[in-house]
Coordinates of C-alpha atoms and ligand atoms in Angstrom, one line a residue:
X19 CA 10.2 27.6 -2.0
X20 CA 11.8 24.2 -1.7
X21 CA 9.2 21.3 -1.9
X22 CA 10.6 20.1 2.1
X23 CA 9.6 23.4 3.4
X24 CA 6.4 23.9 1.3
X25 CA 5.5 20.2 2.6
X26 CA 6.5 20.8 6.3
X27 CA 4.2 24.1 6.4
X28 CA 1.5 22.8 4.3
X29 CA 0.5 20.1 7.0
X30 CA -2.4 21.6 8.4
X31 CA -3.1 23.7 12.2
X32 CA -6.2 22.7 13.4
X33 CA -8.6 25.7 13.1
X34 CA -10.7 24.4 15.8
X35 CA -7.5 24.7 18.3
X36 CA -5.0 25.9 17.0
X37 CA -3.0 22.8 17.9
X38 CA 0.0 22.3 15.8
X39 CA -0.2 18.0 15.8
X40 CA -2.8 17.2 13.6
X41 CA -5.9 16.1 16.0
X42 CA -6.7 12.0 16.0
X43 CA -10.5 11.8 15.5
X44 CA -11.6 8.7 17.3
X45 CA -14.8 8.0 16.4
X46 CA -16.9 5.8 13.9
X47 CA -19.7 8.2 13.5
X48 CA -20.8 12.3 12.9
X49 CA -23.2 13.4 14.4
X50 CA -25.6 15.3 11.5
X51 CA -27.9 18.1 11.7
X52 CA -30.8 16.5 9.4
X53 CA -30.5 13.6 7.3
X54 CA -27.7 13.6 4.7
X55 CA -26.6 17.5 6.9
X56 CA -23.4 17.2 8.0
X57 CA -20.1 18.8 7.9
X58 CA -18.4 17.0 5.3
X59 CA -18.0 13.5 7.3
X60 CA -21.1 10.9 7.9
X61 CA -19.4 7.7 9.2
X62 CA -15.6 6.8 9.5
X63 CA -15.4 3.8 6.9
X64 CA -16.2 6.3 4.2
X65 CA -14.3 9.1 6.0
X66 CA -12.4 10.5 8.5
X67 CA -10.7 14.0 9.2
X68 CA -7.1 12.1 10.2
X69 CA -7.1 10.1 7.2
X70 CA -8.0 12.8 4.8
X71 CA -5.3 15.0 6.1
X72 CA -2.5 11.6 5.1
X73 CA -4.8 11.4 1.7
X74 CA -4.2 15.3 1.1
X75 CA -0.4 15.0 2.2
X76 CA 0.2 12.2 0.1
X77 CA -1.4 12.8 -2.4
X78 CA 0.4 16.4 -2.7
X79 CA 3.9 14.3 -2.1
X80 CA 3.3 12.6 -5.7
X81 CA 1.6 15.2 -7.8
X82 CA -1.6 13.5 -8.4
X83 CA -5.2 14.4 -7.3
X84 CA -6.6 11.7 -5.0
X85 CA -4.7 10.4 -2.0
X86 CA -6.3 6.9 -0.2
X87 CA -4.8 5.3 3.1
X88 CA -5.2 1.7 3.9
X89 CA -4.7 -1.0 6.5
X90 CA -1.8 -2.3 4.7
X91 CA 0.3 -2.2 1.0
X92 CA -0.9 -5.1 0.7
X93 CA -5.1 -4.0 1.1
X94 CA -4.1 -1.0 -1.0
X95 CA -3.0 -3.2 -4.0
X96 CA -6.0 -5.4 -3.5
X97 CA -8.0 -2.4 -4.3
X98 CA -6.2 -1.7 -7.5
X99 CA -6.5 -5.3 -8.7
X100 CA -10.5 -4.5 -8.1
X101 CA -10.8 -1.8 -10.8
X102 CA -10.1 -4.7 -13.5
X103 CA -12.5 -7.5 -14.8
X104 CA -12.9 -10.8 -15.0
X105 CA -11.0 -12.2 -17.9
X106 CA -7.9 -9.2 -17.9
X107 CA -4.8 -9.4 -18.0
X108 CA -2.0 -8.0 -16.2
X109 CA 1.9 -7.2 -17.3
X110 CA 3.8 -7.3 -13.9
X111 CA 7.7 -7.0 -13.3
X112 CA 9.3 -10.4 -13.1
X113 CA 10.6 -9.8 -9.4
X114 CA 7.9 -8.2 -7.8
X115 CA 7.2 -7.9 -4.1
X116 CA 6.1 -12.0 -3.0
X117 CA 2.9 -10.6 -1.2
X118 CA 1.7 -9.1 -4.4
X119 CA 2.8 -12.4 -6.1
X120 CA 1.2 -14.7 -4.0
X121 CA -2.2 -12.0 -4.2
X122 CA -2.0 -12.2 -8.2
X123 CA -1.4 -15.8 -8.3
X124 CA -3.4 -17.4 -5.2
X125 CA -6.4 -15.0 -5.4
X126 CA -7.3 -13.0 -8.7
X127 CA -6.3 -16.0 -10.9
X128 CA -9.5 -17.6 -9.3
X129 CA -11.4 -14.8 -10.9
X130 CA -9.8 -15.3 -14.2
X131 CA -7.5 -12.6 -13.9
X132 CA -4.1 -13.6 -15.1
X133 CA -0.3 -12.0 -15.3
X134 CA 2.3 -12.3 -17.4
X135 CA 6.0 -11.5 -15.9
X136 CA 9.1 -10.1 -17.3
X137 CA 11.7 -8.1 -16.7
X138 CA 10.9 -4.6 -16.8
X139 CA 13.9 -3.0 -16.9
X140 CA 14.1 -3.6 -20.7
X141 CA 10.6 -1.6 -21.6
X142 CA 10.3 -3.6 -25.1
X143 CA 9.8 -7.0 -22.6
X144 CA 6.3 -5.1 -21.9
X145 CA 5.6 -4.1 -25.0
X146 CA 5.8 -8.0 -26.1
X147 CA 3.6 -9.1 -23.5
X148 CA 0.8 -7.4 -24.1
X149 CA -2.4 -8.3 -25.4
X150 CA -5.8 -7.4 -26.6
X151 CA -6.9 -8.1 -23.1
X152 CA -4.2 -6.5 -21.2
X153 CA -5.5 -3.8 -19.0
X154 CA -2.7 -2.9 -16.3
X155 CA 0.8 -2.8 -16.5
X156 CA 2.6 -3.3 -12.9
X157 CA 6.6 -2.2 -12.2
X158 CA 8.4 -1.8 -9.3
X159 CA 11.4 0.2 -9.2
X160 CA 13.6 0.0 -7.9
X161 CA 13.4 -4.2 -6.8
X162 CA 13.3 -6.3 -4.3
X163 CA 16.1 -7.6 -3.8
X164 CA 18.0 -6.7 -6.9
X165 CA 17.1 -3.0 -7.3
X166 CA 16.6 -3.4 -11.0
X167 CA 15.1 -0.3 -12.0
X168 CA 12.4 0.2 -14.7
X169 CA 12.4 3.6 -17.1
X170 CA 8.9 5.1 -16.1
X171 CA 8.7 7.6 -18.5
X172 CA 9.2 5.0 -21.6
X173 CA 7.0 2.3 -19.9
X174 CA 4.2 5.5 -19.4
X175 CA 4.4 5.8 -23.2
X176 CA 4.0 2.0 -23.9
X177 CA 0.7 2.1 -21.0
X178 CA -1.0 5.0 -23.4
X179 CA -0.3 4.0 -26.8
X180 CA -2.0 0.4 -25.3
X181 CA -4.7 2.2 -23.5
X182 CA -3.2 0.2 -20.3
X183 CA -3.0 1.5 -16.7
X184 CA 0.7 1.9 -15.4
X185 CA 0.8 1.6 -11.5
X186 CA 4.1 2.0 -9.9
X187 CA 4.8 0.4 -6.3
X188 CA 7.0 3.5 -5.0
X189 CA 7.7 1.8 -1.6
X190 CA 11.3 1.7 -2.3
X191 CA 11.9 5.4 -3.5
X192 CA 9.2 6.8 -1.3
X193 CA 8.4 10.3 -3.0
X194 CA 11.0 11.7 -1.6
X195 CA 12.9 10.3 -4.3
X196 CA 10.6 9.5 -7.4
X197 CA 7.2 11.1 -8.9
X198 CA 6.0 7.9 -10.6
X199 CA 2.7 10.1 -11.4
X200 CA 5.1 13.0 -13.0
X201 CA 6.9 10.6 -15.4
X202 CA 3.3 9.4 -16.6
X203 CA 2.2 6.6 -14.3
X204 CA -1.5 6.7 -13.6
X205 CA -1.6 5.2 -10.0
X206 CA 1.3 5.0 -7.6
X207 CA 0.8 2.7 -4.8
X208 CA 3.0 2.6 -1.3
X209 CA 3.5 0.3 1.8
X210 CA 3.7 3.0 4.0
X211 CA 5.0 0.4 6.8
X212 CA 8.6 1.0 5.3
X213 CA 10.0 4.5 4.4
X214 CA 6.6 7.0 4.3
X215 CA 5.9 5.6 8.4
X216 CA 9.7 5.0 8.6
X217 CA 9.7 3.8 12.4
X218 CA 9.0 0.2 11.9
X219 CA 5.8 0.3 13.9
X220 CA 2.9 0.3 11.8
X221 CA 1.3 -1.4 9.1
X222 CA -0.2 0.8 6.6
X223 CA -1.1 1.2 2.1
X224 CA -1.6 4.3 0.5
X225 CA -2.8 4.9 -3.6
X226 CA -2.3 8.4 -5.5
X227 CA -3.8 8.4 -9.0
X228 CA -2.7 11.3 -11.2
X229 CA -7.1 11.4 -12.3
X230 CA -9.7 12.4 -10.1
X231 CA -12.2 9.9 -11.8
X232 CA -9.8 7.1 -11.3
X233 CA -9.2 8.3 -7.5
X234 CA -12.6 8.1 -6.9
X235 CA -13.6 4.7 -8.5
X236 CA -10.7 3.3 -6.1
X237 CA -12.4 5.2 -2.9
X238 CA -15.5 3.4 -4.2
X239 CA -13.6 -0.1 -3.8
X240 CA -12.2 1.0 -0.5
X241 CA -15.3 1.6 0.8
X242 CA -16.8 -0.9 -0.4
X243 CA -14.3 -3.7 0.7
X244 CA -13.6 -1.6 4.1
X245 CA -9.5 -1.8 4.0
X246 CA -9.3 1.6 5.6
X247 CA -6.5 2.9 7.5
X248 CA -7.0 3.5 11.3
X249 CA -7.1 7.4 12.8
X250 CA -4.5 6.4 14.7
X251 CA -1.9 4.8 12.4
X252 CA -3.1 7.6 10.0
X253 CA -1.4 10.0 12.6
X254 CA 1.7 7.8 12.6
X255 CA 2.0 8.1 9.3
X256 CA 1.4 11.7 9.1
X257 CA 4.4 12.2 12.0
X258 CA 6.7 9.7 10.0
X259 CA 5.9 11.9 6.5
X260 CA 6.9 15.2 8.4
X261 CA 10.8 13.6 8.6
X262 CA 10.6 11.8 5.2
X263 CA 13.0 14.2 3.3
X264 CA 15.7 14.2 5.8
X265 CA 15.7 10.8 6.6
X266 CA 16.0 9.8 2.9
X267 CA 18.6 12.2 2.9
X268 CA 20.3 9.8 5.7
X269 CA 19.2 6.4 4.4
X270 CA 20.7 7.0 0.9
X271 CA 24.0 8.9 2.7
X272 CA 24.6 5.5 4.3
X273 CA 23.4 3.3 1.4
X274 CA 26.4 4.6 -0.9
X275 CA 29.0 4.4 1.6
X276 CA 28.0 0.7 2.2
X277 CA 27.9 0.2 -1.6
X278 CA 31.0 1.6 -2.1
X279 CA 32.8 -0.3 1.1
X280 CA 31.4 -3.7 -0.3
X281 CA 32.4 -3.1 -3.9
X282 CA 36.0 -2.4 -2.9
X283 CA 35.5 -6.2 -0.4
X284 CA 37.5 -9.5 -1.4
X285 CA 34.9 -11.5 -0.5
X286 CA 32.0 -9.8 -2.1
X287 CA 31.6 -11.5 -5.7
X288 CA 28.6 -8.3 -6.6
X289 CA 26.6 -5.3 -5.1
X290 CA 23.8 -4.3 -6.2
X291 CA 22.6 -0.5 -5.6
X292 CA 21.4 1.8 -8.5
X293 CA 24.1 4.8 -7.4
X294 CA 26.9 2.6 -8.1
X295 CA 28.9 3.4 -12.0
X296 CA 28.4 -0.1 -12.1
X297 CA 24.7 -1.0 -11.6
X298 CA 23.5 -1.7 -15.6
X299 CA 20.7 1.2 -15.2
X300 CA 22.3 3.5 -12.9
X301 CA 21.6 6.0 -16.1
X302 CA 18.2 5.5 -15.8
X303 CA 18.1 6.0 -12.4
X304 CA 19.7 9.0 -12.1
X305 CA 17.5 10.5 -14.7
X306 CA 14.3 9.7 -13.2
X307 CA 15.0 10.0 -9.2
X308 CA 16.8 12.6 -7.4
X309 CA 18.6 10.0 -5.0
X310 CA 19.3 6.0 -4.8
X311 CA 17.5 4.9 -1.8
X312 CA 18.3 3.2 1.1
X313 CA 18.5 -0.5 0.1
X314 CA 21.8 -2.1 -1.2
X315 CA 21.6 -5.9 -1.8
X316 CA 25.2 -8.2 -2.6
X317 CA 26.2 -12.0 -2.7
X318 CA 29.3 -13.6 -1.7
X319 CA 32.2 -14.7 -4.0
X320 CA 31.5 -18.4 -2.0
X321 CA 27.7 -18.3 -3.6
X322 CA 26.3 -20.6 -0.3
X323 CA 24.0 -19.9 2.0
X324 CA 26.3 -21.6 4.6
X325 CA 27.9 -18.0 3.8
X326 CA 25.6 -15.8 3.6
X327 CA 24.0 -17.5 6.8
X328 CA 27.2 -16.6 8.9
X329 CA 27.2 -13.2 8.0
X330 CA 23.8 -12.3 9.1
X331 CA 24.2 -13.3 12.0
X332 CA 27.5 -11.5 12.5
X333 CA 26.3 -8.5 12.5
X334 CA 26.0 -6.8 15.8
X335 CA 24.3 -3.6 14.5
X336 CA 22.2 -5.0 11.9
X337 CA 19.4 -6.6 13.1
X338 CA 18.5 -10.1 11.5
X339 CA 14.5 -9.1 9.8
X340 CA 12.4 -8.6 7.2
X341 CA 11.0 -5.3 6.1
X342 CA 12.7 -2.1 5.9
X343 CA 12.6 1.7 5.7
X344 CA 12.6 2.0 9.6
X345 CA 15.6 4.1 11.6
X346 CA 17.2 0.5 12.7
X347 CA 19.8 -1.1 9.8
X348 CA 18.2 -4.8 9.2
X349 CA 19.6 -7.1 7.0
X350 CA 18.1 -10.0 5.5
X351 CA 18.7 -13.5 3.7
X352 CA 15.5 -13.5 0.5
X353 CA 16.7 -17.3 -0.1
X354 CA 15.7 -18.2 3.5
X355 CA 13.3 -15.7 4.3
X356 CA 11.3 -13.4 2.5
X357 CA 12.1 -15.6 -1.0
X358 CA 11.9 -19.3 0.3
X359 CA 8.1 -20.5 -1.1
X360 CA 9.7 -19.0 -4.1
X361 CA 10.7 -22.1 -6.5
X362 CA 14.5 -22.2 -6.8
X363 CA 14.7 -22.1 -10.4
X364 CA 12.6 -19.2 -10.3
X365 CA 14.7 -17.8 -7.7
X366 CA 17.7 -17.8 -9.5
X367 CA 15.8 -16.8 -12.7
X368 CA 15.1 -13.6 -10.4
X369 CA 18.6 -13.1 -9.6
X370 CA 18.3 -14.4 -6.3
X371 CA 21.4 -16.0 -5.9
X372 CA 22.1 -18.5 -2.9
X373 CA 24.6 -16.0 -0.7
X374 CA 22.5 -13.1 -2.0
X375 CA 22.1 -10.2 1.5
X376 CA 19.6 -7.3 1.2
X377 CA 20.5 -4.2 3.6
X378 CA 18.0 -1.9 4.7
X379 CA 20.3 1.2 5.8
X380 CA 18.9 2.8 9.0
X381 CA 20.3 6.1 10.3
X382 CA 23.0 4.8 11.9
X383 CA 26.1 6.7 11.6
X384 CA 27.3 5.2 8.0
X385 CA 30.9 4.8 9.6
X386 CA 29.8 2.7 11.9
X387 CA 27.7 0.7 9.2
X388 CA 30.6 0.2 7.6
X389 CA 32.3 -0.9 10.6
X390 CA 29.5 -3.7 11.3
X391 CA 29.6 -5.2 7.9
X392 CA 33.7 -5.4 7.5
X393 CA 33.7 -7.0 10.8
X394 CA 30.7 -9.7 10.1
X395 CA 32.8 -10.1 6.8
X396 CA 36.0 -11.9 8.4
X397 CA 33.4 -14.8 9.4
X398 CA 33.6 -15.8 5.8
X399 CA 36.6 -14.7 5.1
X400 CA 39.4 -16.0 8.0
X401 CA 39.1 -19.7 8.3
X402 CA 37.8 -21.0 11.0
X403 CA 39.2 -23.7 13.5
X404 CA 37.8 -26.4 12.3
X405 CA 38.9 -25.6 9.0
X406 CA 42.3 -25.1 9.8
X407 CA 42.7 -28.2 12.1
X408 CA 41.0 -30.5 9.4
X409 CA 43.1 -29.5 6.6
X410 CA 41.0 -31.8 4.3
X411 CA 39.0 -30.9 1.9
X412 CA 35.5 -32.0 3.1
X413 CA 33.1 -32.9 0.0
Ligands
LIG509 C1 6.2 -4.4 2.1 C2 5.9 -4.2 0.6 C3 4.5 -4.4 0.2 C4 3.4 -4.8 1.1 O1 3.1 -3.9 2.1 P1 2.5 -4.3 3.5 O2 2.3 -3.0 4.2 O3 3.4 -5.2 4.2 O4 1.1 -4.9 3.3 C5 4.3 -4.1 -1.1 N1 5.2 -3.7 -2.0 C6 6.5 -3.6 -1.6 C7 7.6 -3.2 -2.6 C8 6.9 -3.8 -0.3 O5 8.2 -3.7 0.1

């Protein structure tokens, strides 16, 4: 059977009912039939039947053992960061996701934990960084917003022969795509706000660890800390995971049309999206996921952000925003937005170039994608009247 139809029907029917949805159980408490009696569920920090359903699904979706849902990616990593002690040391990717940043750098490095960064994408950066004290190893791939992608498998190897954890944020392959766990990882971690919800209207973090032991030492944390995921964005996610194959499908069917349309532009100096011949690591890639993904990233031949600035808003079908993985195109500008606090030499050490545009492909026809961005595109390219009329060059 193909996994998409041994997914669809292995989301459960409620035996109670029969009802095909799976049933939202709001309430914080079970009722028990003496003390420490109960049916499998005592109090809905530590548990609750919605969740677990997501934690099974998940948790099937990447191949490990131990599925956990929290209030945010963001909570979800937290919990990771927990498992390690005062005085470790983490390898992380060079342009990782700026909330994990600013966690790594603002919070844990308070408590003595510190990280090295490099780029990932050449496994033998890792290898160099680590030290006697290096306990986790942290890639994303592919990046924000330069979809740089990282060789699991080799990095897995480099992890075990240093008796490291590897964790892989899979928020921009989504499962659908990529089995972090598969290719040796031991922990996979997810904002499910982007693809796995994939209707832009939830927050939401979900962990898989390939280990039981490890699974369970992270459901400790969780309940501990309380970061838990809500019955009823549990649900959401649930409804958004039933879709997730087919709209991957979609996102990365528009992604390399848009790829290939801005390659072929005048005015675009680079794209960046793993599918394309041209993307350094497309080899990788294509090895170790089954599809691309639905983000494509490119800056302008004029490297401003007076140009890039005037494209985004341009578009009429993109929508100006951060975040991604939802049904609605967005674009966004990481020098302005999502990468401002970052410090501009860093930024450009990260490849974030001035006119750099990240698109999150919806499920818009991709014709009419195509359309949008080849339309927004003449803003930078025809002169404008101004221009014209002046005639000077204006320093
Ligand atoms: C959005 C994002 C996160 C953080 O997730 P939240 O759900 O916003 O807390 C972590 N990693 C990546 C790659 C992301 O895109």
């Amino acid at each position: 059977m193909q996994e998409t139809t041994a997914f669809i029907h292995s989301i459960p029917v409620d035996p109670l009912t029969g009802a095909i949805s799976v049933p939202i159980y709001q309430t914080s408490t079970f009722v028990q039939e003496a003390p420490g009696v109960n049916k499998g569920y005592d109090y809905a920090r530590t548990n609750n039947p919605t969740r677990a359903t997501l934690e099974n699904l998940i948790a099937q979706l990447e191949e490990g053992t131990t599925g956990i849902a929290f209030g945010s990616g963001l909570a979800a990593i937290d919990s990771i960061l927990k498992l390690l002690n005062a005085g470790d040391h983490i390898v992380a990717v060079d342009d990782i996701y700026g909330g994990a940043y600013r966690l790594f750098e603002q919070v844990y490095k308070k408590f003595d934990i510190h990280v090295t960064y490099v780029d990932t994408s050449i496994p033998g950066n890792i290898f160099n960084a680590i030290t006697p004290k290096t306990k986790l190893i942290w890639i994303e791939t592919p990046t924000n917003p330069t979809l740089k992608i990282s060789d699991i498998e080799a990095i897995a190897k480099i992890a075990k022969a240093s008796r490291c954890l590897l964790c892989v944020d899979n928020t921009f392959a989504s499962p659908a795509l990529q089995k972090p766990l598969s290719l040796g990882a031991d922990i996979v971690v997810h904002s499910a706000t982007k693809y796995l919800g994939g209707h832009s209207d939830l927050i939401a973090g979900l962990v898989v660890t390939k280990e039981k032991e490890l699974g369970e030492k992270i459901k400790f944390l969780q309940n501990a800390g309380g970061a838990i995921l809500a019955p009823f964005d549990s649900w959401l996610v649930i409804r958004g995971l039933e879709t997730l194959h087919l709209r991957i499908k979609q996102h990365c069917a528009g992604a390399a049309a848009v790829a290939t349309f801005l390659e072929q532009h005048p005015a675009v100096e680079k794209v960046y999206y793993p599918g394309l011949l041209s993307h350094p690591n497309h080899e990788v890639a294509a090895r170790q996921s089954t599809g691309f993904g639905g983000i494509v990233s490119f800056k302008l031949k004029d490297d401003t952000e007076e140009a890039a600035i005037k494209i985004v808003t341009s578009t009429r079908l993109f929508k100006l925003a951060e975040s991604l993985g939802g049904i609605k195109s967005l674009l966004s500008h990481p020098a302005t937005m999502t990468h401002k606090t970052i410090p501009f030499g860093k930024r450009r050490a990260a490849g974030v170039a001035d006119s750099l545009i990240r698109l999150s492909i919806g499920l818009e026809d991709p014709t009419d994608l195509v359309k949008d961005l080849k339309q927004a595109l003449t803003s930078v390219t025809e002169p404008t009247k101004t221009k014209a009329t002046n005639g000077v060059h204006s320093y």
